[in-house]
Each structure stands twice: as C-alpha cells, then as structure tokens.
Amino acid sequence: MESIRTRNPQSALMSLEADAVSTRSGFACLFSDSHEYETALIAERRAQGRYQPPKSRWPMVMLAGVMLMVAGTVLLLS
C-alpha cells in the first residue's frame, strides 16, 4: 500500500475526495424525508394486506357476551 507521504498533496487530496464520494454513495437513501418513507411503508403494508379488517366475527360475539354478563350482573345486584 502506498503511503500518503510518497504522493504529492494534490494527488492525495483527489484520492481522498474520490473515496469520500464513493463512501457517501453507499449510504444513499431512496426517500428525501420521513414523510415519504412512512407513505411508502404504509402503501407496501396495504399491498401485503396487513391493514385488512378481521374476517372473524368472534370479537363482536365476545363483546356482546361480556356486555350481556355486565348488564345481568347490574340487574341482579340492583
């Protein structure tokens, strides 16, 4: 590996600038801000079907059952 002392300063500076540009290009982001990222993330999750309403009616049946039990308890104790 060639040391920086053996090269001229202009060559070393150009090499460092090229390395910096190369390094920065590896960390490039597709989104300019967090709003774009969140919008793309939600769109992707919707495409996967993650935000679909539940297809089962069991949660509604259980809620109705609990409400009837609470109403019965209130009527029984009053």
CSV table of N, CA and C in Angstrom, one decimal:
chain,number,residue,atom,x,y,z
A,1,MET,N,0.8,-1.2,0.0
A,1,MET,CA,0.0,0.0,0.0
A,1,MET,C,0.9,1.2,0.0
A,2,GLU,N,0.6,2.2,-0.8
A,2,GLU,CA,1.4,3.4,-1.0
A,2,GLU,C,1.0,4.4,0.1
A,3,SER,N,2.0,4.9,0.7
A,3,SER,CA,1.7,5.9,1.8
A,3,SER,C,1.4,7.3,1.2
A,4,ILE,N,0.8,8.1,2.0
A,4,ILE,CA,0.4,9.5,1.5
A,4,ILE,C,1.7,10.3,1.4
A,5,ARG,N,2.7,10.1,2.2
A,5,ARG,CA,3.9,10.9,2.1
A,5,ARG,C,4.6,10.8,0.8
A,6,THR,N,4.5,9.7,0.1
A,6,THR,CA,5.2,9.5,-1.2
A,6,THR,C,4.5,10.1,-2.3
A,7,ARG,N,3.2,10.4,-2.2
A,7,ARG,CA,2.5,11.1,-3.3
A,7,ARG,C,2.5,12.6,-3.1
A,8,ASN,N,2.1,13.3,-4.1
A,8,ASN,CA,2.1,14.7,-4.0
A,8,ASN,C,0.7,15.1,-3.3
A,9,PRO,N,0.6,16.2,-2.7
A,9,PRO,CA,-0.6,16.6,-1.9
A,9,PRO,C,-1.8,16.7,-2.8
A,10,GLN,N,-1.7,17.1,-4.0
A,10,GLN,CA,-2.9,17.2,-4.9
A,10,GLN,C,-3.4,15.8,-5.2
A,11,SER,N,-2.6,14.9,-5.4
A,11,SER,CA,-3.0,13.5,-5.7
A,11,SER,C,-3.7,12.9,-4.5
A,12,ALA,N,-3.1,13.2,-3.3
A,12,ALA,CA,-3.7,12.6,-2.1
A,12,ALA,C,-5.1,13.2,-1.9
A,13,LEU,N,-5.2,14.5,-2.1
A,13,LEU,CA,-6.5,15.2,-1.9
A,13,LEU,C,-7.5,14.6,-2.9
A,14,MET,N,-7.2,14.5,-4.1
A,14,MET,CA,-8.1,13.9,-5.1
A,14,MET,C,-8.5,12.5,-4.7
A,15,SER,N,-7.6,11.7,-4.2
A,15,SER,CA,-7.9,10.4,-3.8
A,15,SER,C,-8.8,10.3,-2.6
A,16,LEU,N,-8.6,11.2,-1.7
A,16,LEU,CA,-9.5,11.3,-0.5
A,16,LEU,C,-10.9,11.7,-0.9
A,17,GLU,N,-11.0,12.7,-1.8
A,17,GLU,CA,-12.3,13.2,-2.3
A,17,GLU,C,-13.0,12.0,-3.0
A,18,ALA,N,-12.3,11.3,-3.8
A,18,ALA,CA,-12.9,10.2,-4.6
A,18,ALA,C,-13.4,9.1,-3.6
A,19,ASP,N,-12.6,8.8,-2.5
A,19,ASP,CA,-13.0,7.9,-1.5
A,19,ASP,C,-14.3,8.4,-0.8
A,20,ALA,N,-14.3,9.7,-0.5
A,20,ALA,CA,-15.5,10.2,0.2
A,20,ALA,C,-16.8,10.1,-0.6
A,21,VAL,N,-16.7,10.4,-1.9
A,21,VAL,CA,-17.8,10.3,-2.8
A,21,VAL,C,-18.3,8.9,-2.9
A,22,SER,N,-17.3,8.0,-3.0
A,22,SER,CA,-17.7,6.5,-3.1
A,22,SER,C,-18.3,6.1,-1.8
A,23,THR,N,-17.9,6.5,-0.7
A,23,THR,CA,-18.5,6.1,0.6
A,23,THR,C,-19.9,6.7,0.8
A,24,ARG,N,-20.1,7.9,0.4
A,24,ARG,CA,-21.4,8.6,0.5
A,24,ARG,C,-22.4,7.9,-0.4
A,25,SER,N,-22.0,7.4,-1.5
A,25,SER,CA,-22.9,6.8,-2.5
A,25,SER,C,-23.5,5.5,-1.9
A,26,GLY,N,-22.7,4.8,-1.0
A,26,GLY,CA,-23.2,3.6,-0.4
A,26,GLY,C,-24.3,3.8,0.6
A,27,PHE,N,-24.4,5.0,1.1
A,27,PHE,CA,-25.4,5.3,2.2
A,27,PHE,C,-26.6,6.1,1.6
A,28,ALA,N,-26.7,6.2,0.3
A,28,ALA,CA,-27.8,7.0,-0.3
A,28,ALA,C,-29.2,6.4,0.1
A,29,CYS,N,-30.1,7.3,0.4
A,29,CYS,CA,-31.4,6.9,0.8
A,29,CYS,C,-32.4,7.2,-0.4
A,30,LEU,N,-33.4,6.3,-0.5
A,30,LEU,CA,-34.4,6.5,-1.5
A,30,LEU,C,-35.4,7.6,-1.2
A,31,PHE,N,-35.5,8.0,0.0
A,31,PHE,CA,-36.5,9.0,0.4
A,31,PHE,C,-35.8,10.2,0.9
A,32,SER,N,-36.5,11.4,0.6
A,32,SER,CA,-35.9,12.6,1.0
A,32,SER,C,-36.2,13.0,2.4
A,33,ASP,N,-37.3,12.5,2.9
A,33,ASP,CA,-37.7,12.8,4.3
A,33,ASP,C,-38.5,11.7,4.9
A,34,SER,N,-38.8,11.8,6.2
A,34,SER,CA,-39.5,10.7,6.8
A,34,SER,C,-41.0,10.5,6.4
A,35,HIS,N,-41.6,11.6,5.9
A,35,HIS,CA,-42.9,11.5,5.4
A,35,HIS,C,-43.0,10.6,4.2
A,36,GLU,N,-42.1,10.7,3.3
A,36,GLU,CA,-42.1,9.9,2.1
A,36,GLU,C,-41.8,8.4,2.5
A,37,TYR,N,-41.0,8.2,3.5
A,37,TYR,CA,-40.7,6.8,3.9
A,37,TYR,C,-42.0,6.2,4.5
A,38,GLU,N,-42.6,7.0,5.4
A,38,GLU,CA,-43.9,6.4,6.1
A,38,GLU,C,-44.9,6.2,5.0
A,39,THR,N,-45.1,7.0,4.0
A,39,THR,CA,-46.1,6.8,3.0
A,39,THR,C,-45.8,5.6,2.2
A,40,ALA,N,-44.5,5.4,1.8
A,40,ALA,CA,-44.2,4.2,1.1
A,40,ALA,C,-44.3,2.9,2.0
A,41,LEU,N,-44.0,3.0,3.2
A,41,LEU,CA,-44.2,1.9,4.1
A,41,LEU,C,-45.6,1.5,4.3
A,42,ILE,N,-46.5,2.4,4.5
A,42,ILE,CA,-47.9,2.1,4.6
A,42,ILE,C,-48.5,1.6,3.3
A,43,ALA,N,-48.1,2.1,2.2
A,43,ALA,CA,-48.5,1.6,0.9
A,43,ALA,C,-48.1,0.2,0.7
A,44,GLU,N,-46.9,-0.2,1.1
A,44,GLU,CA,-46.4,-1.5,0.9
A,44,GLU,C,-47.1,-2.5,1.9
A,45,ARG,N,-47.4,-2.0,3.1
A,45,ARG,CA,-48.1,-2.9,4.0
A,45,ARG,C,-49.6,-3.1,3.6
A,46,ARG,N,-50.2,-2.1,3.0
A,46,ARG,CA,-51.5,-2.3,2.4
A,46,ARG,C,-51.5,-3.2,1.3
A,47,ALA,N,-50.5,-3.2,0.4
A,47,ALA,CA,-50.4,-4.1,-0.7
A,47,ALA,C,-50.2,-5.5,-0.2
A,48,GLN,N,-49.6,-5.7,1.0
A,48,GLN,CA,-49.4,-7.0,1.6
A,48,GLN,C,-50.7,-7.5,2.3
A,49,GLY,N,-51.7,-6.6,2.5
A,49,GLY,CA,-52.9,-6.9,3.2
A,49,GLY,C,-52.9,-6.9,4.7
A,50,ARG,N,-51.9,-6.2,5.2
A,50,ARG,CA,-51.8,-6.1,6.7
A,50,ARG,C,-52.9,-5.3,7.4
A,51,TYR,N,-53.5,-4.4,6.7
A,51,TYR,CA,-54.5,-3.5,7.3
A,51,TYR,C,-55.9,-3.9,7.0
A,52,GLN,N,-56.1,-5.1,6.6
A,52,GLN,CA,-57.5,-5.6,6.3
A,52,GLN,C,-58.3,-5.8,7.6
A,53,PRO,N,-59.6,-5.5,7.6
A,53,PRO,CA,-60.4,-5.8,8.8
A,53,PRO,C,-60.4,-7.3,9.1
A,54,PRO,N,-60.5,-7.6,10.4
A,54,PRO,CA,-60.6,-9.0,10.7
A,54,PRO,C,-61.8,-9.7,10.1
A,55,LYS,N,-61.6,-10.9,9.6
A,55,LYS,CA,-62.7,-11.6,8.9
A,55,LYS,C,-63.6,-12.4,9.9
A,56,SER,N,-63.1,-12.6,11.1
A,56,SER,CA,-63.8,-13.4,12.1
A,56,SER,C,-64.8,-12.5,12.8
A,57,ARG,N,-66.0,-13.1,13.1
A,57,ARG,CA,-67.0,-12.4,13.9
A,57,ARG,C,-66.8,-12.7,15.4
A,58,TRP,N,-65.9,-13.5,15.8
A,58,TRP,CA,-65.7,-13.8,17.2
A,58,TRP,C,-65.5,-12.6,18.1
A,59,PRO,N,-64.7,-11.6,17.8
A,59,PRO,CA,-64.5,-10.5,18.7
A,59,PRO,C,-65.9,-9.8,18.9
A,60,MET,N,-66.7,-9.6,18.0
A,60,MET,CA,-68.0,-9.0,18.2
A,60,MET,C,-68.9,-9.9,19.1
A,61,VAL,N,-68.9,-11.2,18.8
A,61,VAL,CA,-69.7,-12.1,19.6
A,61,VAL,C,-69.2,-12.0,21.1
A,62,MET,N,-67.9,-12.0,21.3
A,62,MET,CA,-67.4,-12.0,22.7
A,62,MET,C,-67.8,-10.7,23.4
A,63,LEU,N,-67.7,-9.6,22.6
A,63,LEU,CA,-68.1,-8.3,23.2
A,63,LEU,C,-69.5,-8.3,23.6
A,64,ALA,N,-70.4,-8.8,22.7
A,64,ALA,CA,-71.8,-8.8,23.1
A,64,ALA,C,-72.0,-9.7,24.3
A,65,GLY,N,-71.3,-10.8,24.4
A,65,GLY,CA,-71.5,-11.7,25.6
A,65,GLY,C,-71.0,-11.0,26.9
A,66,VAL,N,-69.9,-10.3,26.8
A,66,VAL,CA,-69.4,-9.6,28.0
A,66,VAL,C,-70.4,-8.5,28.4
A,67,MET,N,-71.0,-7.8,27.4
A,67,MET,CA,-71.9,-6.8,27.7
A,67,MET,C,-73.2,-7.3,28.4
A,68,LEU,N,-73.6,-8.5,27.9
A,68,LEU,CA,-74.8,-9.1,28.5
A,68,LEU,C,-74.5,-9.6,29.9
A,69,MET,N,-73.3,-10.1,30.1
A,69,MET,CA,-73.0,-10.5,31.5
A,69,MET,C,-72.9,-9.3,32.4
A,70,VAL,N,-72.3,-8.2,32.0
A,70,VAL,CA,-72.3,-7.0,32.8
A,70,VAL,C,-73.7,-6.5,33.1
A,71,ALA,N,-74.5,-6.4,32.1
A,71,ALA,CA,-75.9,-6.0,32.3
A,71,ALA,C,-76.7,-6.9,33.2
A,72,GLY,N,-76.5,-8.2,33.1
A,72,GLY,CA,-77.1,-9.2,34.0
A,72,GLY,C,-76.6,-9.0,35.4
A,73,THR,N,-75.3,-8.8,35.6
A,73,THR,CA,-74.8,-8.5,37.0
A,73,THR,C,-75.4,-7.3,37.6
A,74,VAL,N,-75.5,-6.2,36.8
A,74,VAL,CA,-76.0,-5.0,37.3
A,74,VAL,C,-77.5,-5.1,37.7
A,75,LEU,N,-78.3,-5.8,36.9
A,75,LEU,CA,-79.7,-6.1,37.2
A,75,LEU,C,-79.8,-7.0,38.4
A,76,LEU,N,-79.0,-8.0,38.5
A,76,LEU,CA,-79.0,-8.9,39.7
A,76,LEU,C,-78.7,-8.2,41.0
A,77,LEU,N,-77.7,-7.3,41.0
A,77,LEU,CA,-77.3,-6.7,42.2
A,77,LEU,C,-78.1,-5.4,42.5
A,78,SER,N,-78.9,-4.9,41.7
A,78,SER,CA,-79.6,-3.7,42.0
A,78,SER,C,-81.0,-4.0,42.5
